[in-house]
Short mmCIF file of C-alpha atoms in Angstrom, two decimals:
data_model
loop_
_atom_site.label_atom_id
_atom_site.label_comp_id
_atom_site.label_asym_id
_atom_site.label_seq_id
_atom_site.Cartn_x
_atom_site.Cartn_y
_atom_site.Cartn_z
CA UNK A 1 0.00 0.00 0.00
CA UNK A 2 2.84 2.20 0.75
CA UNK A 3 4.60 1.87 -2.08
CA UNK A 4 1.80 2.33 -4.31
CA UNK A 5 1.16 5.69 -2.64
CA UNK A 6 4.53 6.60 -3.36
CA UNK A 7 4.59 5.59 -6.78
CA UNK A 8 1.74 7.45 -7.14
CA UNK A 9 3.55 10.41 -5.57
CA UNK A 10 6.78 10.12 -7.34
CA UNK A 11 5.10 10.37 -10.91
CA UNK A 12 3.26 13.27 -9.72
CA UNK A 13 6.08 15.37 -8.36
CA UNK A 14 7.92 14.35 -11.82
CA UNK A 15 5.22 15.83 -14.20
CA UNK A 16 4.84 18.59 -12.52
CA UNK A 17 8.14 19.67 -11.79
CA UNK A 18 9.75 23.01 -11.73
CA UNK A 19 5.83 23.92 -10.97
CA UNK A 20 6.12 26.13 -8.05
CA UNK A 21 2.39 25.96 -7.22
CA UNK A 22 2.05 22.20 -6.63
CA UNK A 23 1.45 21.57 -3.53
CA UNK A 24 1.55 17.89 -1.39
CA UNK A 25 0.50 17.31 2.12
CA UNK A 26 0.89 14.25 4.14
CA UNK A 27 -1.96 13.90 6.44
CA UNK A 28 -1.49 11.28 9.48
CA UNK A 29 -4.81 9.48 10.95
CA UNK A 30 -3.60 7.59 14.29
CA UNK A 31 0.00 5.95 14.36
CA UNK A 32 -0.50 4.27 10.86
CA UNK A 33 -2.77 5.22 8.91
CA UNK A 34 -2.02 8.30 6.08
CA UNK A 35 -3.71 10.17 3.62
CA UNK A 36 -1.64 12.76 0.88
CA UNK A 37 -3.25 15.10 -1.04
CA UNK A 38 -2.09 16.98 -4.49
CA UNK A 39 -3.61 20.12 -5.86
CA UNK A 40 -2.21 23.46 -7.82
CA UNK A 41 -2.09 26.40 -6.03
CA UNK A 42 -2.90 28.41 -9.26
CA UNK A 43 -6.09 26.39 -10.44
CA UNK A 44 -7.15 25.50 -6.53
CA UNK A 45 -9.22 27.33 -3.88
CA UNK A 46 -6.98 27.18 -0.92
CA UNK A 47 -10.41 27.77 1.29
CA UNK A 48 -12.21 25.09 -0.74
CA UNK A 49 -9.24 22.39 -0.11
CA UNK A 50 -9.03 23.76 3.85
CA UNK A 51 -13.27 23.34 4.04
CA UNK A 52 -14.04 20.47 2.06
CA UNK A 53 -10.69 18.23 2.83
CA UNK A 54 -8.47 19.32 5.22
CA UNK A 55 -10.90 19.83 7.92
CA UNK A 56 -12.76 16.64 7.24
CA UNK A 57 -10.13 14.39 7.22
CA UNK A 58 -8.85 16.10 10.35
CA UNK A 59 -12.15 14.76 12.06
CA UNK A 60 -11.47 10.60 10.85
CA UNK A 61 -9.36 8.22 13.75
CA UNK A 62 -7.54 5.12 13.10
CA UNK A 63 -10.42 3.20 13.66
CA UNK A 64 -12.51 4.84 10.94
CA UNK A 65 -13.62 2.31 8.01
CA UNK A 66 -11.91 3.80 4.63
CA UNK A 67 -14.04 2.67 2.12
CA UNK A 68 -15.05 4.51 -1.21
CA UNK A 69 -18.70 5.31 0.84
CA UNK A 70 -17.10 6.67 3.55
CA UNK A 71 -14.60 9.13 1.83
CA UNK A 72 -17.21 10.50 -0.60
CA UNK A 73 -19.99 11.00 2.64
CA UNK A 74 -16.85 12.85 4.88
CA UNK A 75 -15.76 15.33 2.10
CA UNK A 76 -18.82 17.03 0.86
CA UNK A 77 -17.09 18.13 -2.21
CA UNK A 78 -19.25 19.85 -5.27
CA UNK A 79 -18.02 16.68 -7.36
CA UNK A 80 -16.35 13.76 -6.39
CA UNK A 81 -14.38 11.21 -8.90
CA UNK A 82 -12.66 7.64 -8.40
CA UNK A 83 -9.51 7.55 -10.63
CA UNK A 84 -9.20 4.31 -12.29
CA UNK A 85 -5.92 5.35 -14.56
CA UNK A 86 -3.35 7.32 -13.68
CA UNK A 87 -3.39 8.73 -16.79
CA UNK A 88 -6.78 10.88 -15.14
CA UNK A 89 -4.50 12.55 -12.49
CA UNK A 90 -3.08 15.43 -14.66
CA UNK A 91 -6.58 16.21 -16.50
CA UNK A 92 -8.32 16.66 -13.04
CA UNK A 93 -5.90 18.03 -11.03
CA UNK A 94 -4.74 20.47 -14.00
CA UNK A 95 -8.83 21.24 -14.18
CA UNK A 96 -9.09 22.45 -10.61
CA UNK A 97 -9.44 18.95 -8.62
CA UNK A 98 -7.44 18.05 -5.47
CA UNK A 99 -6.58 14.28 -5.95
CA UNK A 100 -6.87 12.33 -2.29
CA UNK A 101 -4.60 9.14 -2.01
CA UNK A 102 -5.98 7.10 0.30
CA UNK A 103 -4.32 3.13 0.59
CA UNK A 104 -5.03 2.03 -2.92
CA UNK A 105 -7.80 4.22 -3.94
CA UNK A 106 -7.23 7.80 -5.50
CA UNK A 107 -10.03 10.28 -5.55
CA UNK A 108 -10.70 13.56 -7.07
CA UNK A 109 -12.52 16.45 -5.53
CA UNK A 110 -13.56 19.70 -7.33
CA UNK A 111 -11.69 22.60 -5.47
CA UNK A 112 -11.79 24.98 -8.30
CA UNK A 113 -10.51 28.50 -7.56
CA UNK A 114 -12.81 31.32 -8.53
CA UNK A 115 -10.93 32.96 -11.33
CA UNK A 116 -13.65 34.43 -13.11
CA UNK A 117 -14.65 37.96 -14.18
CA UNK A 118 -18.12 39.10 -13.25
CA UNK A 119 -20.79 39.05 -16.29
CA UNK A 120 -19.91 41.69 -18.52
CA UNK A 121 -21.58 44.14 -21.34
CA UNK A 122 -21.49 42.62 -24.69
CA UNK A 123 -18.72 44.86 -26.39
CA UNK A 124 -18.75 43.55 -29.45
CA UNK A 125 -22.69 43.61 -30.36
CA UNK A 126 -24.03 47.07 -28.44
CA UNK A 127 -27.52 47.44 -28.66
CA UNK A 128 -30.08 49.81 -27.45
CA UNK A 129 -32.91 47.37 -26.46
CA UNK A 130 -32.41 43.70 -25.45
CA UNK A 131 -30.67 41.92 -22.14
CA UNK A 132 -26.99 43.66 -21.27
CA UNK A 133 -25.60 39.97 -20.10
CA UNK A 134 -22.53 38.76 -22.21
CA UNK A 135 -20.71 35.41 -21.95
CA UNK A 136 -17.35 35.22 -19.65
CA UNK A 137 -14.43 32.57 -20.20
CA UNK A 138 -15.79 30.29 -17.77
CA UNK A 139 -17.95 27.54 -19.46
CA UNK A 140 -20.30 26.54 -16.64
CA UNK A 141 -21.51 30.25 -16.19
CA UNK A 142 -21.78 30.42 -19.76
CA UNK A 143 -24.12 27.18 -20.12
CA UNK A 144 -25.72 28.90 -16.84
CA UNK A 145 -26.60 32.15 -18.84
CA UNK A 146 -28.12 29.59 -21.27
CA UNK A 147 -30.19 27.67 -19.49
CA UNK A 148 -31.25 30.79 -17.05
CA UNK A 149 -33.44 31.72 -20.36
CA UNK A 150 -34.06 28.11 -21.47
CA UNK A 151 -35.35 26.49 -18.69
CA UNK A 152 -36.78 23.12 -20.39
CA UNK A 153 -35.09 19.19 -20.39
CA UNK A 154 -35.36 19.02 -23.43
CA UNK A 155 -32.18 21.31 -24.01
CA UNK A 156 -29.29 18.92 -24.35
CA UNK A 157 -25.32 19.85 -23.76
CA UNK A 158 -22.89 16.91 -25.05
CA UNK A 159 -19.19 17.45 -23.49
CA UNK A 160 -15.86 17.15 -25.59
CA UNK A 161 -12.38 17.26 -24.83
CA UNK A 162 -9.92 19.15 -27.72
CA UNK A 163 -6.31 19.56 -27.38
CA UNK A 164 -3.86 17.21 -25.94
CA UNK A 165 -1.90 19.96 -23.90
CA UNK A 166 -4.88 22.30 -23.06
CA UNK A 167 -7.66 19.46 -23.01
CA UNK A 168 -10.02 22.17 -23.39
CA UNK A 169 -13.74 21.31 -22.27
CA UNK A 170 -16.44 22.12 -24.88
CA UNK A 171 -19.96 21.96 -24.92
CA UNK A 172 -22.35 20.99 -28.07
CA UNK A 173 -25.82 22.76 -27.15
CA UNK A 174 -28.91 21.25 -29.36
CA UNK A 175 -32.53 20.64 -28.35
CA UNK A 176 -33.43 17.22 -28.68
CA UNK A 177 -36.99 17.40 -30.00
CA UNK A 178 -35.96 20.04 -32.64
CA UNK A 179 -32.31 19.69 -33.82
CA UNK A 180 -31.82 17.38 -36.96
CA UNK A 181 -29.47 14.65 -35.63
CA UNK A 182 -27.83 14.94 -39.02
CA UNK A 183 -26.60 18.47 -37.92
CA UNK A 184 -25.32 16.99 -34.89
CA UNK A 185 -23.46 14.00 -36.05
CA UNK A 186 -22.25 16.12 -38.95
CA UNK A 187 -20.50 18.89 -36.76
CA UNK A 188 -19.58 15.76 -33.91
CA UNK A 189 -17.83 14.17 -36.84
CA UNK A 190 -15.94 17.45 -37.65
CA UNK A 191 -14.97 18.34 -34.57
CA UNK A 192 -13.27 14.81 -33.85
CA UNK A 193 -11.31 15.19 -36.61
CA UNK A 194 -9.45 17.84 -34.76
CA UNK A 195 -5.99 16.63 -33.18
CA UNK A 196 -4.63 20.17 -32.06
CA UNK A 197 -1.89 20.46 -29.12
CA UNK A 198 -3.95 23.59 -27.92
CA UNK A 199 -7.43 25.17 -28.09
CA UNK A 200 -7.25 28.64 -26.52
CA UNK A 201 -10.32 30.32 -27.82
CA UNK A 202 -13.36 29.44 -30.05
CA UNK A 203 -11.89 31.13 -32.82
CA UNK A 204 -10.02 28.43 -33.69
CA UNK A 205 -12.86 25.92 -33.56
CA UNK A 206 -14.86 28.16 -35.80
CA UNK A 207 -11.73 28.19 -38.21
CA UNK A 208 -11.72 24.49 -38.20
CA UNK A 209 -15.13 24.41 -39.03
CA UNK A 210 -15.15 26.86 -42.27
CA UNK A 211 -12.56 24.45 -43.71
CA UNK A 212 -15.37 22.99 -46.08
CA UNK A 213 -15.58 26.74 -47.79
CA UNK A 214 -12.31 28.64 -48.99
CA UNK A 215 -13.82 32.10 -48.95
CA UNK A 216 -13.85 35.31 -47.17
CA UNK A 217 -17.13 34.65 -45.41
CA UNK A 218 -17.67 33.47 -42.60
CA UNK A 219 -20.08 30.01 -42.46
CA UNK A 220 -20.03 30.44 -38.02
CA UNK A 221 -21.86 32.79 -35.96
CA UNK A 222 -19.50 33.84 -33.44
CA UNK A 223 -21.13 35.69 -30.41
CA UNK A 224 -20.68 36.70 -27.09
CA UNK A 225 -24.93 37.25 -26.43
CA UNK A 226 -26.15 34.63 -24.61
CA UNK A 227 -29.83 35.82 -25.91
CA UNK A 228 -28.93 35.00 -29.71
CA UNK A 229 -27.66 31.57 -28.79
CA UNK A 230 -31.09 31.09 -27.12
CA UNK A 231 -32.36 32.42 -30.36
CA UNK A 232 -30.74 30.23 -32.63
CA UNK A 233 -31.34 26.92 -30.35
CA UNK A 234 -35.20 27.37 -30.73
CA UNK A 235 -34.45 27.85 -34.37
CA UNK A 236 -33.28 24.25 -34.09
CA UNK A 237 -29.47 25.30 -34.47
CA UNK A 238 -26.42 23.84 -32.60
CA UNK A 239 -24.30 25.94 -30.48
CA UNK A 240 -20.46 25.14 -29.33
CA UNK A 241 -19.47 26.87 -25.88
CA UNK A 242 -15.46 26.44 -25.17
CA UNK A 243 -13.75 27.02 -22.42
CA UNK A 244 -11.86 29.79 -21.92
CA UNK A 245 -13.83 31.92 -24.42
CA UNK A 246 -16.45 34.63 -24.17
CA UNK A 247 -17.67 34.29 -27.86
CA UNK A 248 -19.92 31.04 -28.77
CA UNK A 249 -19.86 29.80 -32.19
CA UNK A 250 -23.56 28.72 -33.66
CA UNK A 251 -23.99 26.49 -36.46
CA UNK A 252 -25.74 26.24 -39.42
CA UNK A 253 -25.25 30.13 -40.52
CA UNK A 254 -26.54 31.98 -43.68
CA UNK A 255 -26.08 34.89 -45.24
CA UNK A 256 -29.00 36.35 -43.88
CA UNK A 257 -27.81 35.89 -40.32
CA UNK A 258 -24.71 37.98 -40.70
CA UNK A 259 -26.86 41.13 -41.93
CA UNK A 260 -29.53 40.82 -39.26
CA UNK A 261 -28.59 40.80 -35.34
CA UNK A 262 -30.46 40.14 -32.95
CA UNK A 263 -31.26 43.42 -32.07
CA UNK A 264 -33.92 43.50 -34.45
CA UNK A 265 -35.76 40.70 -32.36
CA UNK A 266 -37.27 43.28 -29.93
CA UNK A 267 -38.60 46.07 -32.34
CA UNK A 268 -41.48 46.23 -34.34
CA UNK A 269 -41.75 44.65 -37.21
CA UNK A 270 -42.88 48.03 -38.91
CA UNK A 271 -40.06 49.79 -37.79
CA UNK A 272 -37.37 47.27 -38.04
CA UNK A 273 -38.09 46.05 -41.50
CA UNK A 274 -37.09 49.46 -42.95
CA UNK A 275 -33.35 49.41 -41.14
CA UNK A 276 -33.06 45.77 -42.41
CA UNK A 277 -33.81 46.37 -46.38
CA UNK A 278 -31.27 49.58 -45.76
CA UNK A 279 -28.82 47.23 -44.00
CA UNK A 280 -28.87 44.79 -47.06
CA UNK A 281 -28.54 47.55 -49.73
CA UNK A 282 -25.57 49.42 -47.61
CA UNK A 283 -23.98 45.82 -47.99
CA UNK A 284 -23.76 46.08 -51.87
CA UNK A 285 -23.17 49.82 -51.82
CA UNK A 286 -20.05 49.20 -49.69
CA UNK A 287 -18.95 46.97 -51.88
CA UNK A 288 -20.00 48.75 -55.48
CA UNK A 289 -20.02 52.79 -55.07
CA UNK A 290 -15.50 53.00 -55.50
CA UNK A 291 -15.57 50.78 -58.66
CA UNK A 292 -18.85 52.11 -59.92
CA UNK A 293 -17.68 55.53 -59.58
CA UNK A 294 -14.26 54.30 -61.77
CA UNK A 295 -16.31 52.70 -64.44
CA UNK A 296 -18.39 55.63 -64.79
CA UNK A 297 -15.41 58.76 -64.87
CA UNK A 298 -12.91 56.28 -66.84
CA UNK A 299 -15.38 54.41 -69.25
CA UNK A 300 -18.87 55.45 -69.26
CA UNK A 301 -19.07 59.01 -68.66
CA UNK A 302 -22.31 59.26 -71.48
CA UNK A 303 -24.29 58.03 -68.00
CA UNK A 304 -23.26 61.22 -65.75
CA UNK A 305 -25.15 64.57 -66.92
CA UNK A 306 -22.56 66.89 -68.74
CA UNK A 307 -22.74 69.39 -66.25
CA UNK A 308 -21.72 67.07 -63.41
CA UNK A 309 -19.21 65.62 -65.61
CA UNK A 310 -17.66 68.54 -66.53
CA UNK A 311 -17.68 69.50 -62.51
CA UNK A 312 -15.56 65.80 -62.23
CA UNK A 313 -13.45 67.00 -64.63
CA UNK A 314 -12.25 70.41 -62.93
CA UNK A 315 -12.21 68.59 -59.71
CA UNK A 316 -9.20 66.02 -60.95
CA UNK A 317 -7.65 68.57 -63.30
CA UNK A 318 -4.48 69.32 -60.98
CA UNK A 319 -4.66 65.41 -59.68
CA UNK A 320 -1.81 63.99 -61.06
CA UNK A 321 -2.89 59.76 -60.66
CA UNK A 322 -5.54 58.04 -62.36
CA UNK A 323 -9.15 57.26 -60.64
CA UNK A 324 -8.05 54.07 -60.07
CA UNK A 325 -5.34 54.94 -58.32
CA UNK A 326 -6.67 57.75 -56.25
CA UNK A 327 -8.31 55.52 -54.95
CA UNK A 328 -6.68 52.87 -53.71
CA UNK A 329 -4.56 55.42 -51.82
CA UNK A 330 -8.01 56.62 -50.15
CA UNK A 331 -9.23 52.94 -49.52
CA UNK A 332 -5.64 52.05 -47.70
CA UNK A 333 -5.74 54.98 -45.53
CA UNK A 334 -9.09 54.56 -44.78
CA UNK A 335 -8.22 50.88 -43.47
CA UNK A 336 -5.16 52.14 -42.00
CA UNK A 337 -7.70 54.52 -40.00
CA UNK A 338 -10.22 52.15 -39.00
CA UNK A 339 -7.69 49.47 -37.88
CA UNK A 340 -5.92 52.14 -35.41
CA UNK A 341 -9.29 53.05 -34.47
CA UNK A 342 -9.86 49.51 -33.22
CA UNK A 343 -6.65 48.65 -31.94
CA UNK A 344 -5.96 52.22 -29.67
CA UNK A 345 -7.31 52.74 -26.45
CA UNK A 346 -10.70 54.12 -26.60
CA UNK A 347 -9.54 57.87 -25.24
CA UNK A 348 -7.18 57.58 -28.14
CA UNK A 349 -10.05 56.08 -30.78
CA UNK A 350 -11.89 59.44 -31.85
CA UNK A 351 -8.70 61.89 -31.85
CA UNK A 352 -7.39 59.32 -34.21
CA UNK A 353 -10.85 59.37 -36.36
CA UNK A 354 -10.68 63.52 -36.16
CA UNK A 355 -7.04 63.81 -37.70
CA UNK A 356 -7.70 60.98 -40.37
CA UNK A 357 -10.88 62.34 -41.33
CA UNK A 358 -10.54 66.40 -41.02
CA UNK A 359 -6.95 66.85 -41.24
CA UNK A 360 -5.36 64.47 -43.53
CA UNK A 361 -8.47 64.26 -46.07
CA UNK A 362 -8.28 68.35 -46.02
CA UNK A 363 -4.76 68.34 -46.96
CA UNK A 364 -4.71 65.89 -49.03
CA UNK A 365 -7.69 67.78 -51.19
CA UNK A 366 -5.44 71.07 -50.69
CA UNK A 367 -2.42 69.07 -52.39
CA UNK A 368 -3.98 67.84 -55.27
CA UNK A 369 -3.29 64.52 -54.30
CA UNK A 370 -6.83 63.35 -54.27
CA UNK A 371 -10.27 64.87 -55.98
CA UNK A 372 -13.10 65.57 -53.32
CA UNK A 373 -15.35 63.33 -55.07
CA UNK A 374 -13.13 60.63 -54.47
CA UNK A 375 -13.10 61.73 -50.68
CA UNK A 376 -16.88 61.67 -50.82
CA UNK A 377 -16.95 58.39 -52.66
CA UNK A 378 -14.95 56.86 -50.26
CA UNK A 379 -16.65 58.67 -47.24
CA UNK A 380 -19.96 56.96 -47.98
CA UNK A 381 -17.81 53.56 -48.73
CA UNK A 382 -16.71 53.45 -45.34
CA UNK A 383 -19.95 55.02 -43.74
CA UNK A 384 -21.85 52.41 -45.28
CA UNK A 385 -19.81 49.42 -43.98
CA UNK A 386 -20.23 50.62 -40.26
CA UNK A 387 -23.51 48.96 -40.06
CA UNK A 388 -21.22 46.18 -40.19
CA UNK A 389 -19.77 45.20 -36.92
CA UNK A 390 -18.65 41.40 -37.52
CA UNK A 391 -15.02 41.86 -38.31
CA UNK A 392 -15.39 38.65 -40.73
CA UNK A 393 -18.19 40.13 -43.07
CA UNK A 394 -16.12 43.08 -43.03
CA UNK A 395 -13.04 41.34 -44.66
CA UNK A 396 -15.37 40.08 -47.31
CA UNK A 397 -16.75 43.33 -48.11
CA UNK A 398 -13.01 44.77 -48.50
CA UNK A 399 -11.87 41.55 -50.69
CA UNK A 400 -15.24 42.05 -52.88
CA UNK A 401 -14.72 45.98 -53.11
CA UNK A 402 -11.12 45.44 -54.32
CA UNK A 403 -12.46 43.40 -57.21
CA UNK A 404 -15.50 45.51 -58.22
CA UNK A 405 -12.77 48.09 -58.38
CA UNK A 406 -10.31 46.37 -60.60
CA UNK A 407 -13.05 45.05 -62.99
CA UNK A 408 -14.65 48.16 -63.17
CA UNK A 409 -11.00 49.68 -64.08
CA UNK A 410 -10.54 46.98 -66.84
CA UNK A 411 -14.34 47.09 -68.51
CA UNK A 412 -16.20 49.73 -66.86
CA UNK A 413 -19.85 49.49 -66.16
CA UNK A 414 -19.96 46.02 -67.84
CA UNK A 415 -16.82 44.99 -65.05
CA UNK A 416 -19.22 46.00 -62.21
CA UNK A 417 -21.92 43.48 -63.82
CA UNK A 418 -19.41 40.70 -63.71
CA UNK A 419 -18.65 41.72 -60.05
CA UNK A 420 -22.03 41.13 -59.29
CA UNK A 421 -22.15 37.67 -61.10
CA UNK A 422 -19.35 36.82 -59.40
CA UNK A 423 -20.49 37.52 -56.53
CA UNK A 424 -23.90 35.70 -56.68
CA UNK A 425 -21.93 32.76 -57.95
CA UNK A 426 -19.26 32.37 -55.10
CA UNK A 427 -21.54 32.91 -52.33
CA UNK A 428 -24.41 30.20 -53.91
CA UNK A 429 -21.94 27.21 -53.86
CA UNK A 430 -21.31 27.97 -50.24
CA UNK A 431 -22.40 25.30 -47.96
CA UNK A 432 -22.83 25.35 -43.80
CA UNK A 433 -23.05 22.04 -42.54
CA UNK A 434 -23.61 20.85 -46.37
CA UNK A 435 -26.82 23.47 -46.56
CA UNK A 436 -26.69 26.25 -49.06
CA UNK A 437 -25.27 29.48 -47.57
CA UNK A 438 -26.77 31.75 -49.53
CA UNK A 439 -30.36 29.95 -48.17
CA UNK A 440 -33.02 31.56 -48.83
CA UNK A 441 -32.41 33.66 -51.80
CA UNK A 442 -30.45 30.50 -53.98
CA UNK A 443 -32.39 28.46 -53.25
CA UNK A 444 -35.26 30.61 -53.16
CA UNK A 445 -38.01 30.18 -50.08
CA UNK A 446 -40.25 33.23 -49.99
CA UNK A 447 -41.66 32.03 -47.01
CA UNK A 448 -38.21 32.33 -45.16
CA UNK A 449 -37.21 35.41 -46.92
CA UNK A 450 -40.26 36.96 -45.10
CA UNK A 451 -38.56 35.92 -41.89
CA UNK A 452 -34.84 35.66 -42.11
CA UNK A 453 -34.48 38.72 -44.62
CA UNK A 454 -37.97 40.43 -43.13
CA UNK A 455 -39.26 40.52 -39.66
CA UNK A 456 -42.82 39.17 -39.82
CA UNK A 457 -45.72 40.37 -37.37
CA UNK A 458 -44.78 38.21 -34.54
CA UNK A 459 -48.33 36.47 -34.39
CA UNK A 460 -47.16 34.91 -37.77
CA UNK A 461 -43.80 33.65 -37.01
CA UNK A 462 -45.34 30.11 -36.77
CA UNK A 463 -43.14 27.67 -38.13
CA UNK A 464 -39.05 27.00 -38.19
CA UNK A 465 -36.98 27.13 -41.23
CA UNK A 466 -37.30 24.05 -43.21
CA UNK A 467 -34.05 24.46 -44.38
CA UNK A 468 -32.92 24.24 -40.14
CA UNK A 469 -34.60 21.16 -38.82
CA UNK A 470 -37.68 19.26 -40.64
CA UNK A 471 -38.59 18.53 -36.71
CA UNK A 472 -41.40 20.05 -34.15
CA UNK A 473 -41.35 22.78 -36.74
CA UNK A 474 -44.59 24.41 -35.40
CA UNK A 475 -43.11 27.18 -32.54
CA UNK A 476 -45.93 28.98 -32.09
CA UNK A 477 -49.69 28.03 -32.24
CA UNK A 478 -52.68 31.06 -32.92
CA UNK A 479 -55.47 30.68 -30.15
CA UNK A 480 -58.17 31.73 -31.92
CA UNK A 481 -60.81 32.34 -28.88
#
């Protein structure tokens, strides 16, 4: 017995050397008997090991029966484990757990430190109207802000393990009775295919994932609002909460999800319908208005009316580059701009906007480096991509912009219209969980369009997309008394 406690011990103190915040104690129970315990300092409540071990072990004599019942009644721990392998040690007591050696059984209690931040703001989708609650790193309150809206058994959350150094803990959330098991053994599949030392963050998940598509756009919702993940579950989606991350990653996603948030849930339909067909048309614009501008000063200038033409013309009479190149200059600095903008400190953020926009687009206009139709052009580029806050969709729109540009450059008008085909083309033979990512425009559903594109009245939001889940699709039923 002895020496299997101390081979136990020895292998231990050998993984985890030159870790200063191991700690082992050697606990004596009469003249003979002995308990050790193992935890990490960093990972470990010290008041949780004192509470829930320490001082019950303290209370045991030599005559005490040390059986498996006996050790789990003494320590009340949270959760209690009986380690088979020895290979278990370093997951649990790397995860938080203080292992117990006791004879020849070895035992794992959860004395997890409390190393979370409180529940923030969502930073990254603001809104006016809606809950204020945003996920944290910590997985448990995460699945907690879940189910706090969700309260039903129906809601299912299927644990995985990714990363042989990090063994990261992730969570596949699905609702049983509406989820397509398809989805689910389709994204289980893809996710065991992973064999990754380390999973920090549920970016790289989501990366993973959009392997299946080699474009700009991204095929996974990634949020940190536990209210759109509630969203999307009733849709009968599947959502992946990891460890360590405050943004959850929701599967399948469209096209249509990436230009409505969820903002839009708690408005009128009225109201909100107006902001989403603007949303959807600023998405082209951003994309279109530089190289339609190009094809129209360089190639088709019979579509301006002469007098504004002739006002283009004495604008870039003392500009010394072509359109084309005026401006690329304009679209650089402008990303130059926005990416300080997001990278300074916010009391730095709006100086930084000020000198971009008024000084250096004022002096460049004063040199006669740049027209001011180009900075207007550009102006209402960049204005129109701010409705625009996932930074994914935004590197889409810049790759797409770049080639309306240079195909309006090489054929003018014509160049745009083979942008757009393009376009239409690349996103259509996108797939998200092998469903069409351009769903519902191609293929067409009017009936979704009304409802992913649209907001409908909310008394006729009846059934689920049959594109999501052909199950329980009925979410709402009319009482007509």
């Amino acid at each position: 017995m002895v020496k299997y406690m101390n081979k136990i011990l020895t292998r231990i103190k050998k993984e985890f050397q030159k870790c200063p915040d191991l700690i082992i104690k050697e606990i004596r129970i009469g003249k003979q008997d002995t308990f050790f315990i193992a935890y990490l300092e960093s990972v470990t409540g010290s008041d949780k090991v004192n509470d829930y071990i320490l001082k019950n072990l303290s209370k045991l004599s030599s005559e005490t029966k040390k059986d498996l019942k006996d050790i789990q009644s003494i320590i009340p721990a949270p959760n209690t484990v009986i380690i088979k392998e020895y290979d278990q040690i370093e997951f649990y007591i790397t995860n938080g757990f203080t292992i117990v050696i006791c004879g020849l059984e070895v035992f794992a209690f959860e004395t997890k430190a409390d190393i979370n931040r409180g529940i923030p703001e969502p930073t990254s989708e603001p809104t006016i109207v809606g809950p204020k609650d945003g996920f944290t790193e910590n997985i448990q309150i995460n699945l907690g802000l879940v189910k706090r809206r969700i309260k039903s058994s129906t809601l299912k959350a299927e644990s995985l393990v990714l990363g042989r150094k990090t063994t990261t803990m992730i969570n596949l959330l699905y609702f049983d009775d509406i989820a397509e098991k398809e989805n689910l053994e389709k994204l289980k599949a893809e996710i065991e295919k992973i064999d990754i030392d380390g999973l920090c963050d549920s970016g790289t998940l989501a990366e993973y994932l959009e392997l299946e598509n080699n474009t700009h756009f991204p095929s996974v919702i990634r949020t940190e609002r536990p209210d759109t993940v509630a969203n999307a579950l009733l849709e009968g989606k599947i959502a992946i909460l990891v460890d360590t991350s405050p943004f959850a990653l929701i599967l399948p996603a469209f096209f249509s999800d990436f230009i409505n948030p969820v903002a839009d849930n708690y408005l009128k339909s009225k109201n909100v319908n107006f902001l989403k067909i603007l949303r959807l048309s600023c998405f082209f614009l951003t994309m279109a208005v530089p190289g339609f501008y190009i094809a129209m000063v360089n190639y088709n200038p019979e579509t301006i009316p002469t007098s504004l033409l002739i006002n283009f013309g004495t604008q870039r009479a003392d500009v010394p580059f072509p359109a084309i190149v005026e401006a690329i200059i304009m679209l650089i600095i402008c990303e130059i701009l926005k990416e300080s903008d997001v990278r300074f400190p916010n009391s730095y953020g709006s100086a930084i906007s000020i000198l971009g926009a008024l000084v250096l687009g004022e002096a460049a206009v004063s040199a006669g480096i740049v027209s001011p139709i180009m900075i207007i052009v550009i102006a209402f580029t960049f204005i129109t991509s701010l409705l625009f806050t996932n930074q994914e969709i935004v590197g889409a729109i810049r790759h797409f912009r770049f080639i309306f540009l240079f195909t309006a450059t090489l054929y003018g008008l014509f160049g745009v219209f083979l942008a757009f085909i393009y376009f239409f083309i690349h996103v259509s033979e996108l797939t998200t969980l092998k469903k069409p990512y351009f769903y519902p425009f191609a293929p067409y559903d009017k009936v979704y369009i009304k409802k992913g594109v649209l907001k409908p009245q909310i008394d006729k939001d009846i059934r689920r997309s049959k594109m999501i889940t052909q199950k329980n699709r009925i979410r709402q039923r009319r009482n007509t008394n």
